[in-house]
PDB file of N, CA and C in Angstrom:
ATOM      1  N   PRO A   1       0.694  -1.393   0.130  1.00 68.00           N
ATOM      2  CA  PRO A   1      -0.053   0.068  -0.016  1.00 68.00           C
ATOM      3  C   PRO A   1       0.975   1.243   0.091  1.00 68.00           C
ATOM      4  N   GLU A   2       2.066   1.106   0.853  1.00 74.00           N
ATOM      5  CA  GLU A   2       2.866   2.262   0.759  1.00 74.00           C
ATOM      6  C   GLU A   2       3.470   2.685  -0.577  1.00 74.00           C
ATOM      7  N   ILE A   3       3.485   1.948  -1.429  1.00 78.00           N
ATOM      8  CA  ILE A   3       4.206   2.308  -2.737  1.00 78.00           C
ATOM      9  C   ILE A   3       3.130   2.130  -3.869  1.00 78.00           C
ATOM     10  N   GLN A   4       1.961   2.009  -3.600  1.00 75.00           N
ATOM     11  CA  GLN A   4       0.827   2.004  -4.665  1.00 75.00           C
ATOM     12  C   GLN A   4       0.821   3.117  -5.505  1.00 75.00           C
ATOM     13  N   LYS A   5       1.054   4.465  -4.925  1.00 78.00           N
ATOM     14  CA  LYS A   5       1.047   5.644  -5.780  1.00 78.00           C
ATOM     15  C   LYS A   5       2.091   5.685  -6.852  1.00 78.00           C
ATOM     16  N   THR A   6       3.410   5.164  -6.103  1.00 84.00           N
ATOM     17  CA  THR A   6       4.503   5.040  -7.279  1.00 84.00           C
ATOM     18  C   THR A   6       4.306   3.908  -8.364  1.00 84.00           C
ATOM     19  N   ILE A   7       3.660   2.809  -7.895  1.00 81.00           N
ATOM     20  CA  ILE A   7       3.122   1.829  -8.976  1.00 81.00           C
ATOM     21  C   ILE A   7       2.254   2.364  -9.908  1.00 81.00           C
ATOM     22  N   LEU A   8       1.271   3.091  -9.420  1.00 79.00           N
ATOM     23  CA  LEU A   8       0.192   3.545 -10.161  1.00 79.00           C
ATOM     24  C   LEU A   8       0.885   4.616 -11.200  1.00 79.00           C
ATOM     25  N   GLU A   9       1.749   5.463 -10.732  1.00 80.00           N
ATOM     26  CA  GLU A   9       2.403   6.456 -11.715  1.00 80.00           C
ATOM     27  C   GLU A   9       3.193   5.718 -12.718  1.00 80.00           C
ATOM     28  N   SER A  10       3.749   4.678 -12.318  1.00 83.00           N
ATOM     29  CA  SER A  10       4.542   3.918 -13.308  1.00 83.00           C
ATOM     30  C   SER A  10       3.702   3.327 -14.431  1.00 83.00           C
ATOM     31  N   TYR A  11       2.814   2.741 -14.028  1.00 78.00           N
ATOM     32  CA  TYR A  11       1.933   2.016 -15.001  1.00 78.00           C
ATOM     33  C   TYR A  11       1.028   3.005 -15.970  1.00 78.00           C
ATOM     34  N   ALA A  12       0.771   4.349 -15.214  1.00 79.00           N
ATOM     35  CA  ALA A  12       0.015   5.109 -16.048  1.00 79.00           C
ATOM     36  C   ALA A  12       1.047   5.915 -16.890  1.00 79.00           C
ATOM     37  N   ASN A  13       2.292   6.075 -16.750  1.00 79.00           N
ATOM     38  CA  ASN A  13       2.945   6.792 -17.688  1.00 79.00           C
ATOM     39  C   ASN A  13       3.353   5.621 -18.905  1.00 79.00           C
ATOM     40  N   ALA A  14       3.442   4.315 -18.409  1.00 79.00           N
ATOM     41  CA  ALA A  14       3.499   3.347 -19.496  1.00 79.00           C
ATOM     42  C   ALA A  14       2.251   3.311 -20.382  1.00 79.00           C
ATOM     43  N   SER A  15       1.196   3.224 -19.645  1.00 77.00           N
ATOM     44  CA  SER A  15      -0.031   3.371 -20.432  1.00 77.00           C
ATOM     45  C   SER A  15      -0.102   4.405 -21.461  1.00 77.00           C
ATOM     46  N   ASN A  16       0.120   5.464 -20.812  1.00 73.00           N
ATOM     47  CA  ASN A  16       0.086   6.749 -21.776  1.00 73.00           C
ATOM     48  C   ASN A  16       1.042   6.861 -22.932  1.00 73.00           C
ATOM     49  N   LYS A  17       2.369   6.300 -22.574  1.00 74.00           N
ATOM     50  CA  LYS A  17       3.292   6.256 -23.526  1.00 74.00           C
ATOM     51  C   LYS A  17       3.042   5.177 -24.818  1.00 74.00           C
ATOM     52  N   ASP A  18       2.726   4.100 -24.346  1.00 68.00           N
ATOM     53  CA  ASP A  18       2.343   2.965 -25.233  1.00 68.00           C
ATOM     54  C   ASP A  18       0.843   2.971 -25.861  1.00 68.00           C
ATOM     55  N   ARG A  19       0.045   3.808 -25.172  1.00 73.00           N
ATOM     56  CA  ARG A  19      -1.216   3.912 -25.550  1.00 73.00           C
ATOM     57  C   ARG A  19      -2.277   2.563 -25.472  1.00 73.00           C
ATOM     58  N   VAL A  20      -2.042   2.137 -24.199  1.00 73.00           N
ATOM     59  CA  VAL A  20      -2.659   0.706 -24.044  1.00 73.00           C
ATOM     60  C   VAL A  20      -3.370   1.046 -22.785  1.00 73.00           C
ATOM     61  N   SER A  21      -4.476   0.104 -22.589  1.00 78.00           N
ATOM     62  CA  SER A  21      -5.376   0.130 -21.412  1.00 78.00           C
ATOM     63  C   SER A  21      -4.611   0.162 -20.101  1.00 78.00           C
ATOM     64  N   LEU A  22      -5.128   0.678 -19.327  1.00 79.00           N
ATOM     65  CA  LEU A  22      -4.627   0.325 -17.733  1.00 79.00           C
ATOM     66  C   LEU A  22      -5.407  -0.318 -17.063  1.00 79.00           C
ATOM     67  N   ALA A  23      -5.162  -1.594 -16.630  1.00 84.00           N
ATOM     68  CA  ALA A  23      -6.042  -2.409 -15.602  1.00 84.00           C
ATOM     69  C   ALA A  23      -5.766  -1.989 -14.300  1.00 84.00           C
ATOM     70  N   SER A  24      -6.639  -1.390 -13.431  1.00 85.00           N
ATOM     71  CA  SER A  24      -6.314  -0.752 -12.105  1.00 85.00           C
ATOM     72  C   SER A  24      -6.812  -1.836 -10.889  1.00 85.00           C
ATOM     73  N   ALA A  25      -6.384  -3.137 -11.175  1.00 88.00           N
ATOM     74  CA  ALA A  25      -6.605  -3.866 -10.135  1.00 88.00           C
ATOM     75  C   ALA A  25      -6.240  -3.636  -8.749  1.00 88.00           C
ATOM     76  N   GLY A  26      -4.815  -3.096  -8.908  1.00 87.00           N
ATOM     77  CA  GLY A  26      -4.338  -2.750  -7.432  1.00 87.00           C
ATOM     78  C   GLY A  26      -5.206  -1.809  -6.661  1.00 87.00           C
ATOM     79  N   ILE A  27      -5.514  -0.721  -7.535  1.00 88.00           N
ATOM     80  CA  ILE A  27      -6.343   0.276  -6.841  1.00 88.00           C
ATOM     81  C   ILE A  27      -7.629  -0.330  -6.257  1.00 88.00           C
ATOM     82  N   VAL A  28      -8.436  -1.027  -6.994  1.00 92.00           N
ATOM     83  CA  VAL A  28      -9.596  -1.771  -6.419  1.00 92.00           C
ATOM     84  C   VAL A  28      -9.389  -2.684  -5.308  1.00 92.00           C
ATOM     85  N   TRP A  29      -8.217  -3.444  -5.352  1.00 90.00           N
ATOM     86  CA  TRP A  29      -7.784  -4.321  -4.301  1.00 90.00           C
ATOM     87  C   TRP A  29      -7.700  -3.420  -2.940  1.00 90.00           C
ATOM     88  N   ASP A  30      -6.996  -2.154  -3.344  1.00 88.00           N
ATOM     89  CA  ASP A  30      -6.526  -1.425  -2.000  1.00 88.00           C
ATOM     90  C   ASP A  30      -7.768  -0.745  -1.572  1.00 88.00           C
ATOM     91  N   ILE A  31      -8.736  -0.437  -2.327  1.00 91.00           N
ATOM     92  CA  ILE A  31     -10.075   0.055  -1.818  1.00 91.00           C
ATOM     93  C   ILE A  31     -10.817  -0.975  -0.869  1.00 91.00           C
ATOM     94  N   ILE A  32     -10.763  -2.247  -1.467  1.00 94.00           N
ATOM     95  CA  ILE A  32     -11.514  -3.367  -0.776  1.00 94.00           C
ATOM     96  C   ILE A  32     -10.913  -3.635   0.634  1.00 94.00           C
ATOM     97  N   ARG A  33      -9.398  -3.551   0.530  1.00 89.00           N
ATOM     98  CA  ARG A  33      -8.545  -4.024   1.825  1.00 89.00           C
ATOM     99  C   ARG A  33      -8.740  -2.922   2.851  1.00 89.00           C
ATOM    100  N   HIS A  34      -8.975  -1.628   2.462  1.00 89.00           N
ATOM    101  CA  HIS A  34      -9.098  -0.632   3.440  1.00 89.00           C
ATOM    102  C   HIS A  34     -10.451  -0.416   3.989  1.00 89.00           C
ATOM    103  N   ASN A  35     -11.438  -0.547   3.081  1.00 91.00           N
ATOM    104  CA  ASN A  35     -12.826  -0.193   3.413  1.00 91.00           C
ATOM    105  C   ASN A  35     -13.929  -1.349   3.682  1.00 91.00           C
ATOM    106  N   HIS A  36     -13.413  -2.495   3.122  1.00 94.00           N
ATOM    107  CA  HIS A  36     -14.323  -3.615   3.433  1.00 94.00           C
ATOM    108  C   HIS A  36     -13.537  -4.792   3.843  1.00 94.00           C
ATOM    109  N   LYS A  37     -13.043  -4.737   5.087  1.00 92.00           N
ATOM    110  CA  LYS A  37     -12.205  -5.595   5.793  1.00 92.00           C
ATOM    111  C   LYS A  37     -12.819  -7.070   5.971  1.00 92.00           C
ATOM    112  N   ASP A  38     -14.236  -7.171   5.733  1.00 94.00           N
ATOM    113  CA  ASP A  38     -14.637  -8.262   5.982  1.00 94.00           C
ATOM    114  C   ASP A  38     -14.695  -9.293   4.425  1.00 94.00           C
ATOM    115  N   ILE A  39     -13.986  -8.786   3.557  1.00 95.00           N
ATOM    116  CA  ILE A  39     -13.961  -9.321   2.299  1.00 95.00           C
ATOM    117  C   ILE A  39     -12.425  -9.788   2.094  1.00 95.00           C
ATOM    118  N   THR A  40     -12.066 -11.042   2.176  1.00 94.00           N
ATOM    119  CA  THR A  40     -10.746 -11.661   2.347  1.00 94.00           C
ATOM    120  C   THR A  40     -10.306 -11.835   0.890  1.00 94.00           C
ATOM    121  N   LEU A  41      -9.172 -11.234   0.657  1.00 94.00           N
ATOM    122  CA  LEU A  41      -8.723 -11.227  -0.609  1.00 94.00           C
ATOM    123  C   LEU A  41      -7.386 -12.161  -0.925  1.00 94.00           C
ATOM    124  N   TYR A  42      -6.883 -12.506   0.359  1.00 90.00           N
ATOM    125  CA  TYR A  42      -5.501 -13.299   0.315  1.00 90.00           C
ATOM    126  C   TYR A  42      -5.906 -14.493   1.051  1.00 90.00           C
ATOM    127  N   MET A  43      -5.452 -15.653   0.739  1.00 91.00           N
ATOM    128  CA  MET A  43      -5.347 -16.860   1.394  1.00 91.00           C
ATOM    129  C   MET A  43      -4.483 -16.823   2.577  1.00 91.00           C
ATOM    130  N   ASP A  44      -3.209 -16.396   2.262  1.00 89.00           N
ATOM    131  CA  ASP A  44      -1.984 -16.707   3.202  1.00 89.00           C
ATOM    132  C   ASP A  44      -1.112 -15.254   3.327  1.00 89.00           C
ATOM    133  N   GLY A  45      -1.598 -14.346   2.716  1.00 80.00           N
ATOM    134  CA  GLY A  45      -0.688 -12.890   2.694  1.00 80.00           C
ATOM    135  C   GLY A  45      -0.146 -12.907   1.207  1.00 80.00           C
ATOM    136  N   ASN A  46      -0.108 -14.177   0.329  1.00 84.00           N
ATOM    137  CA  ASN A  46       0.766 -13.958  -0.731  1.00 84.00           C
ATOM    138  C   ASN A  46      -0.207 -14.471  -2.070  1.00 84.00           C
ATOM    139  N   HIS A  47      -1.037 -15.235  -1.817  1.00 92.00           N
ATOM    140  CA  HIS A  47      -2.046 -16.031  -2.848  1.00 92.00           C
ATOM    141  C   HIS A  47      -3.462 -15.557  -2.630  1.00 92.00           C
ATOM    142  N   ALA A  48      -3.904 -15.212  -3.763  1.00 94.00           N
ATOM    143  CA  ALA A  48      -5.406 -14.698  -3.731  1.00 94.00           C
ATOM    144  C   ALA A  48      -6.416 -15.788  -3.442  1.00 94.00           C
ATOM    145  N   THR A  49      -7.511 -15.422  -2.959  1.00 94.00           N
ATOM    146  CA  THR A  49      -8.749 -16.336  -2.520  1.00 94.00           C
ATOM    147  C   THR A  49      -9.440 -16.353  -3.885  1.00 94.00           C
ATOM    148  N   LYS A  50     -10.403 -16.898  -3.911  1.00 93.00           N
ATOM    149  CA  LYS A  50     -11.373 -16.790  -5.349  1.00 93.00           C
ATOM    150  C   LYS A  50     -11.919 -15.561  -5.281  1.00 93.00           C
ATOM    151  N   THR A  51     -12.322 -14.781  -4.391  1.00 94.00           N
ATOM    152  CA  THR A  51     -12.826 -13.577  -4.635  1.00 94.00           C
ATOM    153  C   THR A  51     -11.636 -12.698  -5.053  1.00 94.00           C
ATOM    154  N   GLY A  52     -10.364 -12.639  -4.554  1.00 95.00           N
ATOM    155  CA  GLY A  52      -9.369 -11.954  -4.970  1.00 95.00           C
ATOM    156  C   GLY A  52      -8.841 -12.202  -6.473  1.00 95.00           C
ATOM    157  N   ALA A  53      -8.934 -13.378  -6.862  1.00 94.00           N
ATOM    158  CA  ALA A  53      -8.596 -13.807  -8.011  1.00 94.00           C
ATOM    159  C   ALA A  53      -9.741 -13.319  -9.088  1.00 94.00           C
ATOM    160  N   TYR A  54     -11.178 -13.404  -8.546  1.00 92.00           N
ATOM    161  CA  TYR A  54     -12.095 -12.668  -9.353  1.00 92.00           C
ATOM    162  C   TYR A  54     -12.156 -11.277  -9.511  1.00 92.00           C
ATOM    163  N   LEU A  55     -11.559 -10.430  -8.420  1.00 94.00           N
ATOM    164  CA  LEU A  55     -11.188  -9.167  -8.666  1.00 94.00           C
ATOM    165  C   LEU A  55     -10.351  -8.989  -9.771  1.00 94.00           C
ATOM    166  N   ALA A  56      -9.166  -9.532  -9.578  1.00 93.00           N
ATOM    167  CA  ALA A  56      -8.154  -9.334 -10.577  1.00 93.00           C
ATOM    168  C   ALA A  56      -8.594  -9.617 -12.032  1.00 93.00           C
ATOM    169  N   ALA A  57      -9.068 -10.844 -12.239  1.00 91.00           N
ATOM    170  CA  ALA A  57      -9.584 -11.293 -13.633  1.00 91.00           C
ATOM    171  C   ALA A  57     -10.700 -10.463 -14.155  1.00 91.00           C
ATOM    172  N   SER A  58     -11.525 -10.072 -13.394  1.00 90.00           N
ATOM    173  CA  SER A  58     -12.558  -9.034 -13.942  1.00 90.00           C
ATOM    174  C   SER A  58     -11.995  -7.646 -14.207  1.00 90.00           C
ATOM    175  N   THR A  59     -11.109  -7.156 -13.291  1.00 90.00           N
ATOM    176  CA  THR A  59     -10.378  -5.811 -13.881  1.00 90.00           C
ATOM    177  C   THR A  59      -9.652  -5.968 -15.147  1.00 90.00           C
ATOM    178  N   LEU A  60      -8.772  -7.056 -15.202  1.00 89.00           N
ATOM    179  CA  LEU A  60      -8.159  -7.335 -16.513  1.00 89.00           C
ATOM    180  C   LEU A  60      -9.250  -7.476 -17.784  1.00 89.00           C
ATOM    181  N   PHE A  61     -10.401  -8.222 -17.654  1.00 88.00           N
ATOM    182  CA  PHE A  61     -11.320  -8.422 -18.639  1.00 88.00           C
ATOM    183  C   PHE A  61     -11.778  -7.026 -18.937  1.00 88.00           C
ATOM    184  N   TYR A  62     -12.229  -6.223 -17.895  1.00 86.00           N
ATOM    185  CA  TYR A  62     -12.880  -5.028 -18.196  1.00 86.00           C
ATOM    186  C   TYR A  62     -12.019  -4.007 -18.960  1.00 86.00           C
ATOM    187  N   ALA A  63     -10.549  -4.074 -18.656  1.00 86.00           N
ATOM    188  CA  ALA A  63      -9.536  -3.040 -19.319  1.00 86.00           C
ATOM    189  C   ALA A  63      -9.097  -3.647 -20.737  1.00 86.00           C
ATOM    190  N   LEU A  64      -9.341  -5.017 -20.805  1.00 85.00           N
ATOM    191  CA  LEU A  64      -8.745  -5.471 -22.225  1.00 85.00           C
ATOM    192  C   LEU A  64      -9.992  -5.432 -23.147  1.00 85.00           C
ATOM    193  N   THR A  65     -11.080  -5.659 -22.841  1.00 85.00           N
ATOM    194  CA  THR A  65     -12.328  -5.543 -23.686  1.00 85.00           C
ATOM    195  C   THR A  65     -12.961  -3.944 -23.985  1.00 85.00           C
ATOM    196  N   GLY A  66     -12.609  -3.197 -23.155  1.00 77.00           N
ATOM    197  CA  GLY A  66     -12.794  -1.680 -23.183  1.00 77.00           C
ATOM    198  C   GLY A  66     -14.329  -1.537 -22.726  1.00 77.00           C
ATOM    199  N   LYS A  67     -14.845  -2.581 -22.054  1.00 70.00           N
ATOM    200  CA  LYS A  67     -16.032  -2.843 -21.588  1.00 70.00           C
ATOM    201  C   LYS A  67     -16.775  -1.583 -20.794  1.00 70.00           C
ATOM    202  N   LYS A  68     -17.560  -0.744 -21.139  1.00 63.00           N
ATOM    203  CA  LYS A  68     -17.974   0.218 -20.459  1.00 63.00           C
ATOM    204  C   LYS A  68     -19.277   0.119 -19.883  1.00 63.00           C
ATOM    205  N   GLU A  69     -20.134  -0.554 -20.211  1.00 61.00           N
ATOM    206  CA  GLU A  69     -21.474  -0.923 -19.662  1.00 61.00           C
ATOM    207  C   GLU A  69     -21.381  -1.796 -18.485  1.00 61.00           C
ATOM    208  N   LYS A  70     -22.329  -1.732 -17.578  1.00 62.00           N
ATOM    209  CA  LYS A  70     -22.436  -2.617 -16.387  1.00 62.00           C
ATOM    210  C   LYS A  70     -22.049  -4.071 -16.471  1.00 62.00           C
ATOM    211  N   LEU A  71     -21.351  -4.607 -15.761  1.00 66.00           N
ATOM    212  CA  LEU A  71     -21.001  -6.065 -15.796  1.00 66.00           C
ATOM    213  C   LEU A  71     -22.103  -6.632 -15.139  1.00 66.00           C
ATOM    214  N   THR A  72     -22.803  -7.835 -15.670  1.00 72.00           N
ATOM    215  CA  THR A  72     -24.052  -8.618 -15.037  1.00 72.00           C
ATOM    216  C   THR A  72     -23.628  -9.822 -14.561  1.00 72.00           C
ATOM    217  N   VAL A  73     -23.725  -9.958 -13.228  1.00 78.00           N
ATOM    218  CA  VAL A  73     -23.634 -11.279 -12.580  1.00 78.00           C
ATOM    219  C   VAL A  73     -24.563 -11.138 -11.487  1.00 78.00           C
ATOM    220  N   ASN A  74     -25.477 -12.191 -11.458  1.00 78.00           N
ATOM    221  CA  ASN A  74     -26.332 -12.478 -10.335  1.00 78.00           C
ATOM    222  C   ASN A  74     -26.080 -13.823  -9.563  1.00 78.00           C
ATOM    223  N   GLU A  75     -26.904 -14.044  -8.693  1.00 79.00           N
ATOM    224  CA  GLU A  75     -26.736 -15.007  -7.569  1.00 79.00           C
ATOM    225  C   GLU A  75     -27.069 -16.425  -8.424  1.00 79.00           C
ATOM    226  N   ASP A  76     -27.635 -16.222  -9.766  1.00 82.00           N
ATOM    227  CA  ASP A  76     -27.802 -17.547 -10.498  1.00 82.00           C
ATOM    228  C   ASP A  76     -26.698 -17.955 -11.431  1.00 82.00           C
ATOM    229  N   SER A  77     -25.767 -16.863 -11.626  1.00 82.00           N
ATOM    230  CA  SER A  77     -24.663 -17.063 -12.406  1.00 82.00           C
ATOM    231  C   SER A  77     -23.910 -18.393 -12.285  1.00 82.00           C
ATOM    232  N   GLU A  78     -23.461 -19.149 -13.227  1.00 81.00           N
ATOM    233  CA  GLU A  78     -22.646 -20.268 -12.890  1.00 81.00           C
ATOM    234  C   GLU A  78     -21.231 -19.770 -12.178  1.00 81.00           C
ATOM    235  N   LEU A  79     -20.632 -18.608 -12.357  1.00 78.00           N
ATOM    236  CA  LEU A  79     -19.557 -18.156 -11.925  1.00 78.00           C
ATOM    237  C   LEU A  79     -19.611 -18.115 -10.415  1.00 78.00           C
ATOM    238  N   VAL A  80     -20.661 -17.396  -9.987  1.00 81.00           N
ATOM    239  CA  VAL A  80     -20.929 -17.185  -8.536  1.00 81.00           C
ATOM    240  C   VAL A  80     -21.155 -18.674  -7.974  1.00 81.00           C
ATOM    241  N   LYS A  81     -22.058 -19.419  -8.517  1.00 83.00           N
ATOM    242  CA  LYS A  81     -22.409 -21.102  -8.009  1.00 83.00           C
ATOM    243  C   LYS A  81     -21.020 -21.839  -7.887  1.00 83.00           C
ATOM    244  N   GLU A  82     -20.332 -21.988  -9.089  1.00 84.00           N
ATOM    245  CA  GLU A  82     -19.139 -22.617  -9.189  1.00 84.00           C
ATOM    246  C   GLU A  82     -18.002 -22.166  -8.192  1.00 84.00           C
ATOM    247  N   LEU A  83     -17.712 -20.950  -8.115  1.00 85.00           N
ATOM    248  CA  LEU A  83     -16.715 -20.504  -7.206  1.00 85.00           C
ATOM    249  C   LEU A  83     -16.953 -20.250  -5.852  1.00 85.00           C
ATOM    250  N   GLY A  84     -18.442 -20.301  -5.599  1.00 87.00           N
ATOM    251  CA  GLY A  84     -18.832 -20.023  -4.140  1.00 87.00           C
ATOM    252  C   GLY A  84     -18.687 -18.610  -3.750  1.00 87.00           C
ATOM    253  N   LEU A  85     -18.740 -17.679  -4.702  1.00 90.00           N
ATOM    254  CA  LEU A  85     -18.504 -16.278  -4.231  1.00 90.00           C
ATOM    255  C   LEU A  85     -19.958 -15.694  -3.703  1.00 90.00           C
ATOM    256  N   LYS A  86     -19.582 -14.770  -2.728  1.00 91.00           N
ATOM    257  CA  LYS A  86     -20.879 -14.342  -2.281  1.00 91.00           C
ATOM    258  C   LYS A  86     -21.466 -13.129  -3.121  1.00 91.00           C
ATOM    259  N   ILE A  87     -22.593 -12.934  -3.386  1.00 91.00           N
ATOM    260  CA  ILE A  87     -22.992 -12.212  -4.590  1.00 91.00           C
ATOM    261  C   ILE A  87     -22.870 -10.719  -4.190  1.00 91.00           C
ATOM    262  N   GLU A  88     -23.028 -10.300  -3.005  1.00 92.00           N
ATOM    263  CA  GLU A  88     -22.712  -8.916  -2.585  1.00 92.00           C
ATOM    264  C   GLU A  88     -21.500  -8.577  -2.464  1.00 92.00           C
ATOM    265  N   ASN A  89     -20.529  -9.300  -2.726  1.00 93.00           N
ATOM    266  CA  ASN A  89     -19.018  -8.920  -2.743  1.00 93.00           C
ATOM    267  C   ASN A  89     -18.822  -8.897  -4.169  1.00 93.00           C
ATOM    268  N   VAL A  90     -19.201  -9.724  -5.109  1.00 92.00           N
ATOM    269  CA  VAL A  90     -19.048  -9.704  -6.553  1.00 92.00           C
ATOM    270  C   VAL A  90     -19.766  -8.480  -6.991  1.00 92.00           C
ATOM    271  N   GLN A  91     -20.859  -7.894  -6.555  1.00 90.00           N
ATOM    272  CA  GLN A  91     -21.544  -6.868  -6.957  1.00 90.00           C
ATOM    273  C   GLN A  91     -20.665  -5.322  -6.718  1.00 90.00           C
ATOM    274  N   LEU A  92     -20.172  -5.315  -5.185  1.00 94.00           N
ATOM    275  CA  LEU A  92     -19.310  -4.483  -4.873  1.00 94.00           C
ATOM    276  C   LEU A  92     -17.941  -4.291  -5.703  1.00 94.00           C
ATOM    277  N   ILE A  93     -17.432  -5.444  -6.178  1.00 93.00           N
ATOM    278  CA  ILE A  93     -16.216  -5.553  -6.836  1.00 93.00           C
ATOM    279  C   ILE A  93     -16.594  -4.876  -8.172  1.00 93.00           C
ATOM    280  N   GLN A  94     -17.626  -5.368  -8.849  1.00 90.00           N
ATOM    281  CA  GLN A  94     -18.005  -4.951 -10.143  1.00 90.00           C
ATOM    282  C   GLN A  94     -18.352  -3.323 -10.192  1.00 90.00           C
ATOM    283  N   LYS A  95     -18.911  -2.983  -9.269  1.00 91.00           N
ATOM    284  CA  LYS A  95     -19.090  -1.353  -8.974  1.00 91.00           C
ATOM    285  C   LYS A  95     -17.806  -0.504  -8.838  1.00 91.00           C
ATOM    286  N   LEU A  96     -16.722  -1.075  -8.095  1.00 93.00           N
ATOM    287  CA  LEU A  96     -15.588  -0.434  -7.881  1.00 93.00           C
ATOM    288  C   LEU A  96     -14.746  -0.766  -9.432  1.00 93.00           C
ATOM    289  N   ILE A  97     -14.722  -1.833  -9.845  1.00 91.00           N
ATOM    290  CA  ILE A  97     -14.080  -1.839 -11.297  1.00 91.00           C
ATOM    291  C   ILE A  97     -14.517  -0.901 -12.221  1.00 91.00           C
ATOM    292  N   GLU A  98     -16.044  -0.812 -12.329  1.00 88.00           N
ATOM    293  CA  GLU A  98     -16.547   0.274 -13.143  1.00 88.00           C
ATOM    294  C   GLU A  98     -16.150   1.730 -12.912  1.00 88.00           C
ATOM    295  N   GLU A  99     -16.082   1.947 -11.647  1.00 88.00           N
ATOM    296  CA  GLU A  99     -15.980   3.398 -11.275  1.00 88.00           C
ATOM    297  C   GLU A  99     -14.351   3.841 -11.435  1.00 88.00           C
ATOM    298  N   VAL A 100     -13.549   2.866 -11.093  1.00 88.00           N
ATOM    299  CA  VAL A 100     -12.116   3.095 -11.212  1.00 88.00           C
ATOM    300  C   VAL A 100     -11.682   2.921 -12.804  1.00 88.00           C
ATOM    301  N   GLN A 101     -12.249   1.909 -13.436  1.00 85.00           N
ATOM    302  CA  GLN A 101     -11.750   1.753 -15.007  1.00 85.00           C
ATOM    303  C   GLN A 101     -12.422   2.912 -15.748  1.00 85.00           C
ATOM    304  N   ASN A 102     -13.310   3.479 -15.422  1.00 84.00           N
ATOM    305  CA  ASN A 102     -14.032   4.500 -16.209  1.00 84.00           C
ATOM    306  C   ASN A 102     -13.415   5.965 -15.910  1.00 84.00           C
ATOM    307  N   SER A 103     -12.517   6.056 -14.963  1.00 82.00           N
ATOM    308  CA  SER A 103     -11.856   7.225 -14.571  1.00 82.00           C
ATOM    309  C   SER A 103     -10.889   7.486 -15.426  1.00 82.00           C
ATOM    310  N   LYS A 104     -10.316   8.809 -15.586  1.00 81.00           N
ATOM    311  CA  LYS A 104      -9.297   9.176 -16.432  1.00 81.00           C
ATOM    312  C   LYS A 104      -8.095   8.793 -15.536  1.00 81.00           C
ATOM    313  N   ILE A 105      -7.096   8.618 -16.214  1.00 75.00           N
ATOM    314  CA  ILE A 105      -5.787   7.971 -15.520  1.00 75.00           C
ATOM    315  C   ILE A 105      -5.463   9.040 -14.700  1.00 75.00           C
ATOM    316  N   GLU A 106      -5.261  10.264 -14.893  1.00 78.00           N
ATOM    317  CA  GLU A 106      -5.118  11.332 -13.936  1.00 78.00           C
ATOM    318  C   GLU A 106      -5.854  11.540 -12.707  1.00 78.00           C
ATOM    319  N   GLU A 107      -6.920  11.108 -12.814  1.00 82.00           N
ATOM    320  CA  GLU A 107      -7.961  10.958 -11.664  1.00 82.00           C
ATOM    321  C   GLU A 107      -7.689   9.919 -10.646  1.00 82.00           C
ATOM    322  N   LEU A 108      -6.989   8.832 -10.884  1.00 81.00           N
ATOM    323  CA  LEU A 108      -7.055   7.592 -10.276  1.00 81.00           C
ATOM    324  C   LEU A 108      -6.317   7.546  -8.897  1.00 81.00           C
ATOM    325  N   ASP A 109      -5.543   8.555  -8.797  1.00 78.00           N
ATOM    326  CA  ASP A 109      -4.897   8.967  -7.421  1.00 78.00           C
ATOM    327  C   ASP A 109      -5.802   9.140  -6.292  1.00 78.00           C
ATOM    328  N   GLN A 110      -7.043   9.636  -6.878  1.00 82.00           N
ATOM    329  CA  GLN A 110      -8.136   9.883  -5.808  1.00 82.00           C
ATOM    330  C   GLN A 110      -8.645   8.570  -5.023  1.00 82.00           C
ATOM    331  N   PHE A 111      -8.418   7.617  -5.619  1.00 81.00           N
ATOM    332  CA  PHE A 111      -8.969   6.449  -5.159  1.00 81.00           C
ATOM    333  C   PHE A 111      -7.890   5.704  -3.974  1.00 81.00           C
ATOM    334  N   LEU A 112      -6.538   6.235  -4.112  1.00 77.00           N
ATOM    335  CA  LEU A 112      -5.591   5.602  -3.272  1.00 77.00           C
ATOM    336  C   LEU A 112      -5.961   5.864  -1.760  1.00 77.00           C
ATOM    337  N   THR A 113      -5.535   4.972  -0.809  1.00 74.00           N
ATOM    338  CA  THR A 113      -5.918   5.015   0.764  1.00 74.00           C
ATOM    339  C   THR A 113      -4.627   5.548   1.001  1.00 74.00           C
ATOM    340  N   VAL A 114      -3.487   5.320   0.416  1.00 67.00           N
ATOM    341  CA  VAL A 114      -2.266   5.837   1.099  1.00 67.00           C
ATOM    342  C   VAL A 114      -1.632   6.826   0.029  1.00 67.00           C
ATOM    343  N   LYS A 115      -1.878   8.286   0.237  1.00 58.00           N
ATOM    344  CA  LYS A 115      -1.339   9.159  -0.775  1.00 58.00           C
ATOM    345  C   LYS A 115       0.197   9.768  -0.704  1.00 58.00           C
TER     346      LYS A 115
END
């Protein structure tokens, strides 16, 4: 968390320079870790839980596809059933991904918990 701003700046510079999408999974992860402590993203401090893996994969999907409309997953979705994810966590993650990914790169530092 202490170097998240430096990481963001490096990735933002690379994204601008090479004109590629920036997948801001680290920012969404940081928001969840600080503001939603009931959601477990790590199994052991190094490896993601299924929820953490879903967060990372969804952020990458959103960035790579340029998807701007709302992601739709509900409690009947096979993804939720097969992975055993809590629907309220999935919906929160989706909301945060949309908010962060739809922001301009120069606005992303507003989401960081350590400035």
